[in-house]
Short mmCIF file of C-alpha atoms in Angstrom, two decimals:
data_model
loop_
_atom_site.label_atom_id
_atom_site.label_comp_id
_atom_site.label_asym_id
_atom_site.label_seq_id
_atom_site.Cartn_x
_atom_site.Cartn_y
_atom_site.Cartn_z
CA MET M 10 101.40 93.55 83.61
CA SER M 11 99.85 90.24 84.61
CA ASP M 12 98.64 87.70 82.11
CA VAL M 13 96.14 86.20 84.50
CA ASP M 14 92.93 85.00 82.93
CA PRO M 15 90.07 86.97 84.53
CA ALA M 16 87.80 83.93 84.32
CA ALA M 17 90.29 81.96 86.41
CA LEU M 18 90.26 84.61 89.13
CA LEU M 19 86.52 85.14 89.01
CA SER M 20 85.07 81.72 88.29
CA PRO M 21 81.45 81.37 87.12
CA GLY M 22 80.53 79.62 90.36
CA ALA M 23 81.79 82.64 92.31
CA ILE M 24 79.41 85.01 90.52
CA ARG M 25 76.08 84.98 92.39
CA LEU M 26 73.47 87.40 91.21
CA ALA M 27 70.42 86.91 93.41
CA GLU M 28 71.75 87.03 96.97
CA ARG M 29 69.87 88.28 99.96
CA ALA M 30 71.25 89.40 103.31
CA ALA M 31 69.59 90.92 106.35
CA ASP M 32 72.60 93.00 107.25
CA ARG M 33 76.22 93.75 106.49
CA THR M 34 77.54 90.89 108.64
CA GLU M 35 75.43 88.35 106.77
CA ALA M 36 76.50 89.82 103.44
CA ILE M 37 80.16 89.49 104.39
CA ARG M 38 79.61 85.91 105.56
CA LEU M 39 77.99 85.05 102.23
CA THR M 40 80.83 86.76 100.36
CA GLY M 41 83.40 84.84 102.41
CA GLN M 42 81.54 81.59 101.87
CA ALA M 43 81.67 82.10 98.11
CA LEU M 44 85.47 82.39 98.39
CA VAL M 45 85.56 79.23 100.53
CA ASP M 46 83.34 77.38 98.04
CA CYS M 47 85.61 78.13 95.10
CA GLY M 48 88.65 76.91 97.01
CA ALA M 49 90.29 80.33 97.35
CA VAL M 50 90.43 80.53 101.14
CA GLU M 51 90.16 78.43 104.27
CA PRO M 52 87.09 79.07 106.46
CA ALA M 53 89.30 81.00 108.92
CA TYR M 54 89.43 83.78 106.33
CA VAL M 55 85.80 84.77 106.95
CA PRO M 56 86.20 86.01 110.56
CA ALA M 57 89.21 88.04 109.39
CA MET M 58 86.93 89.70 106.81
CA LEU M 59 84.48 90.65 109.56
CA GLU M 60 87.35 91.96 111.66
CA ARG M 61 88.60 94.13 108.82
CA GLU M 62 85.14 95.59 108.34
CA GLU M 63 85.06 96.56 112.02
CA SER M 64 88.22 98.66 111.69
CA VAL M 65 87.77 100.21 108.24
CA SER M 66 84.71 99.77 106.06
CA THR M 67 85.32 98.25 102.64
CA TYR M 68 82.51 100.31 101.09
CA ILE M 69 84.07 102.05 98.11
CA GLY M 70 81.14 103.93 96.61
CA GLU M 71 78.47 103.49 93.92
CA GLY M 72 76.77 100.71 95.89
CA VAL M 73 79.85 98.49 95.88
CA ALA M 74 81.85 97.02 98.77
CA ILE M 75 85.01 94.94 98.47
CA PRO M 76 85.14 92.76 101.61
CA HIS M 77 88.51 91.19 102.33
CA ALA M 78 90.58 90.18 105.33
CA THR M 79 93.12 91.96 107.46
CA LEU M 80 96.80 91.25 106.96
CA ALA M 81 96.46 88.52 109.59
CA GLY M 82 93.91 86.74 107.39
CA LYS M 83 96.34 86.39 104.50
CA ASP M 84 97.59 83.08 105.89
CA ALA M 85 94.17 81.57 105.13
CA VAL M 86 94.41 82.46 101.43
CA LEU M 87 94.97 79.42 99.20
CA ARG M 88 95.00 81.24 95.87
CA ASP M 89 94.26 84.69 94.45
CA ALA M 90 90.56 84.92 93.64
CA LEU M 91 87.57 87.22 93.53
CA CYS M 92 83.88 86.62 93.93
CA PHE M 93 80.94 88.78 92.86
CA LEU M 94 77.72 88.80 94.87
CA ARG M 95 74.80 90.89 93.80
CA PHE M 96 72.12 91.83 96.32
CA PRO M 97 69.18 93.13 94.27
CA ASP M 98 67.34 94.33 97.39
CA GLY M 99 70.42 96.06 98.77
CA VAL M 100 72.17 95.73 102.11
CA ASP M 101 72.57 98.55 104.62
CA TRP M 102 76.28 99.18 104.95
CA ALA M 103 76.58 101.55 107.90
CA GLY M 104 74.24 104.00 106.21
CA SER M 105 75.14 103.36 102.58
CA GLN M 106 73.24 100.94 100.37
CA VAL M 107 75.31 98.13 98.89
CA ASN M 108 74.10 96.12 95.91
CA VAL M 109 77.35 94.44 94.97
CA CYS M 110 79.99 92.77 97.13
CA ILE M 111 83.23 91.86 95.42
CA GLY M 112 85.11 89.59 97.79
CA ILE M 113 88.88 89.53 97.53
CA ALA M 114 91.38 86.85 98.46
CA ALA M 115 94.93 87.63 97.50
CA LYS M 116 98.45 86.63 98.33
CA GLY M 117 99.93 88.19 95.22
CA ASP M 118 98.93 90.75 92.62
CA GLY M 119 97.01 88.53 90.21
CA HIS M 120 93.76 90.36 90.91
CA VAL M 121 95.13 93.88 90.50
CA ASP M 122 94.07 94.35 86.88
CA ILE M 123 90.46 93.44 87.61
CA LEU M 124 90.32 95.82 90.58
CA ALA M 125 91.80 98.55 88.40
CA GLU M 126 89.02 97.91 85.90
CA LEU M 127 86.49 98.03 88.72
CA ALA M 128 87.84 101.43 89.77
CA GLN M 129 87.38 102.69 86.21
CA ILE M 130 83.80 101.42 86.16
CA LEU M 131 82.94 103.07 89.46
CA ILE M 132 84.12 106.53 88.46
CA ASP M 133 81.58 106.37 85.60
CA PRO M 134 78.08 106.45 87.15
CA GLU M 135 76.45 104.89 84.07
CA ARG M 136 78.81 101.93 83.98
CA ALA M 137 78.51 101.58 87.75
CA ALA M 138 74.72 101.37 87.39
CA ALA M 139 75.14 98.76 84.65
CA LEU M 140 77.38 96.68 86.89
CA ARG M 141 74.84 96.84 89.73
CA ALA M 142 72.12 95.74 87.31
CA ALA M 143 74.10 92.93 85.66
CA GLU M 144 71.83 89.93 85.15
CA SER M 145 74.34 87.36 83.93
CA ALA M 146 77.75 86.07 84.91
CA GLU M 147 78.93 86.73 81.35
CA THR M 148 78.06 90.41 81.64
CA VAL M 149 79.86 90.71 84.97
CA LEU M 150 82.97 89.03 83.67
CA ALA M 151 82.97 91.01 80.43
CA MET M 152 82.67 94.30 82.32
CA LEU M 153 85.49 93.46 84.73
CA THR M 154 87.85 92.10 82.09
CA PRO M 155 90.44 94.79 81.39
CA ALA M 156 90.30 96.08 77.82
CA PRO M 157 93.34 94.76 75.93
CA GLU M 158 94.36 98.13 74.49
CA GLU M 159 94.37 99.75 77.88
CA THR M 160 98.12 99.55 78.50
CA PRO M 161 99.42 102.20 76.07
CA GLU M 162 96.59 104.55 77.04
CA PRO M 163 95.69 106.01 73.64
CA THR M 164 93.03 108.37 74.95
CA GLU M 165 93.64 111.71 76.55
CA GLU M 166 92.87 111.61 80.26
CA GLY M 167 90.14 114.24 80.40
CA GLU M 168 90.27 116.86 83.14
CA ARG M 169 86.90 117.31 84.69
CA MET S 22 101.58 120.07 109.42
CA THR S 23 103.91 119.01 106.63
CA THR S 24 104.38 120.33 103.15
CA ILE S 25 104.57 118.37 99.91
CA ASP S 26 106.44 119.81 96.97
CA GLY S 27 104.76 118.25 93.94
CA THR S 28 107.88 118.61 91.80
CA THR S 29 109.94 116.33 94.07
CA VAL S 30 107.50 113.43 94.32
CA LYS S 31 108.86 110.38 92.53
CA LYS S 32 107.18 107.60 94.48
CA LEU S 33 103.67 107.67 95.91
CA VAL S 34 102.51 104.78 98.08
CA VAL S 35 98.91 103.88 98.87
CA ALA S 36 98.76 101.87 102.08
CA CYS S 37 95.92 99.88 103.60
CA ASP S 38 95.69 97.17 106.19
CA ALA S 39 96.29 94.10 104.06
CA GLY S 40 97.42 95.79 100.85
CA MET S 41 95.06 93.64 98.78
CA GLY S 42 91.85 95.58 98.34
CA SER S 43 91.22 99.25 98.85
CA SER S 44 94.83 100.32 98.35
CA VAL S 45 94.88 98.42 95.05
CA MET S 46 91.81 100.26 93.84
CA LEU S 47 93.02 103.71 94.79
CA ALA S 48 96.55 103.08 93.52
CA SER S 49 95.17 102.08 90.13
CA THR S 50 93.22 105.33 89.72
CA VAL S 51 96.08 107.51 90.97
CA ARG S 52 98.52 105.65 88.72
CA LYS S 53 96.38 106.52 85.73
CA GLN S 54 96.11 110.15 86.78
CA LEU S 55 99.88 110.44 87.22
CA ALA S 56 100.88 108.35 84.20
CA LYS S 57 102.39 111.34 82.46
CA ASN S 58 104.23 112.68 85.51
CA GLY S 59 106.89 110.01 85.92
CA VAL S 60 105.66 109.04 89.38
CA THR S 61 105.81 105.45 90.59
CA VAL S 62 102.58 104.48 92.36
CA GLU S 63 102.59 101.41 94.59
CA HIS S 64 100.11 99.75 96.89
CA THR S 65 101.14 98.06 100.10
CA SER S 66 100.07 97.12 103.59
CA VAL S 67 100.80 99.70 106.29
CA GLN S 68 103.48 97.44 107.78
CA GLU S 69 105.35 97.22 104.49
CA ILE S 70 105.56 100.89 103.49
CA PRO S 71 108.86 101.24 101.61
CA GLY S 72 111.48 103.62 102.97
CA ASP S 73 111.88 105.50 99.68
CA ALA S 74 108.27 106.70 99.45
CA ASP S 75 107.86 110.46 98.98
CA VAL S 76 104.17 110.59 99.88
CA ILE S 77 101.92 108.05 101.59
CA LEU S 78 98.16 107.98 101.12
CA THR S 79 96.19 105.95 103.62
CA HIS S 80 92.70 105.65 105.05
CA ALA S 81 92.01 107.96 108.00
CA GLY S 82 91.54 104.93 110.25
CA LEU S 83 95.07 103.76 109.50
CA ALA S 84 96.86 107.11 109.46
CA GLU S 85 98.30 106.82 112.97
CA ARG S 86 99.80 103.42 112.22
CA ALA S 87 101.14 104.70 108.93
CA ARG S 88 102.78 107.71 110.60
CA GLY S 89 104.41 105.31 113.04
CA VAL S 90 106.29 103.56 110.24
CA ALA S 91 106.64 106.48 107.81
CA GLY S 92 109.49 108.32 109.50
CA GLY S 93 109.35 111.90 108.21
CA THR S 94 107.47 111.02 105.02
CA PRO S 95 104.19 112.95 104.68
CA VAL S 96 101.10 110.84 105.32
CA VAL S 97 97.87 112.05 103.74
CA ALA S 98 94.68 110.56 105.17
CA PHE S 99 91.55 110.01 103.09
CA ASN S 100 88.04 108.82 103.86
CA LEU S 101 86.67 107.96 100.42
CA PHE S 102 88.24 105.37 98.17
CA LEU S 103 86.93 107.18 95.10
CA GLY S 104 87.01 110.94 94.66
CA ASP S 105 88.39 111.98 98.06
CA PRO S 106 89.34 115.70 98.06
CA ALA S 107 92.57 115.06 100.00
CA VAL S 108 93.73 112.64 97.32
CA THR S 109 92.71 115.01 94.54
CA LYS S 110 94.73 117.77 96.19
CA VAL S 111 97.90 115.66 96.23
CA VAL S 112 97.39 114.48 92.65
CA THR S 113 96.83 118.03 91.43
CA ALA S 114 99.92 119.28 93.28
CA ILE S 115 102.04 116.67 91.54
CA GLN S 116 100.48 117.34 88.13
CA LYS S 117 100.97 121.08 88.44
CA GLY S 118 104.18 121.09 90.46
CA GLN S 119 102.62 122.95 93.36
CA THR S 120 103.62 122.93 97.02
CA ILE S 121 100.78 122.12 99.43
CA ASP S 122 100.29 121.81 103.18
CA VAL S 123 98.96 118.48 104.37
#
């Protein structure tokens, strides 16, 4: 539905593949800082991300968390954007191990297609493992770019 | 305890706090699963749940707030953003036209 260029939402500078964090709080701060650095949010967005994590964890499975702010933090969003931080050594996320943080800043729905693609990756353990192991920004972007023929849905949705 | 009649569901809403992250993810998977069932699937913040929703899915931590704004609309709480059994139950009920207790 949106014609947003994935590379504009997830800029090369916002893909960081060798991050290291002692704990979840530090990982969220780094994720928030990446959004600040690419001009997507004001610094006030970061505490709102930590606040959100306190109420409901953004861990979504397969070693991936999607830190983002509460509704209150939306005012600090300058433009829709994502960032991708890979933690090769993992971060303890209240008992789960996280290797990838995908930070979200959104006022609108520009990022929806990429998150939909992420959901499709994460329900396939092999693709999820490939995403966690991605060694280049190109690979990350290619994996998260929605396939063009996806709209008409030519394949039969298999019942498992 | 409320019941959901899968045959009457036309609009399913996934609600989370900000409506920008987890609800987007879950809505996208449910939308795919219900593509053939003529059900509109939307994502929203808990505060902005539309009045014409037939079923609301929300994280367990937000269920009380969601019930506060949902009126009589059934609210189904989940814990996992991917593969939660409560979500699967609702999706299956809609696909097969079953009535379920939630």
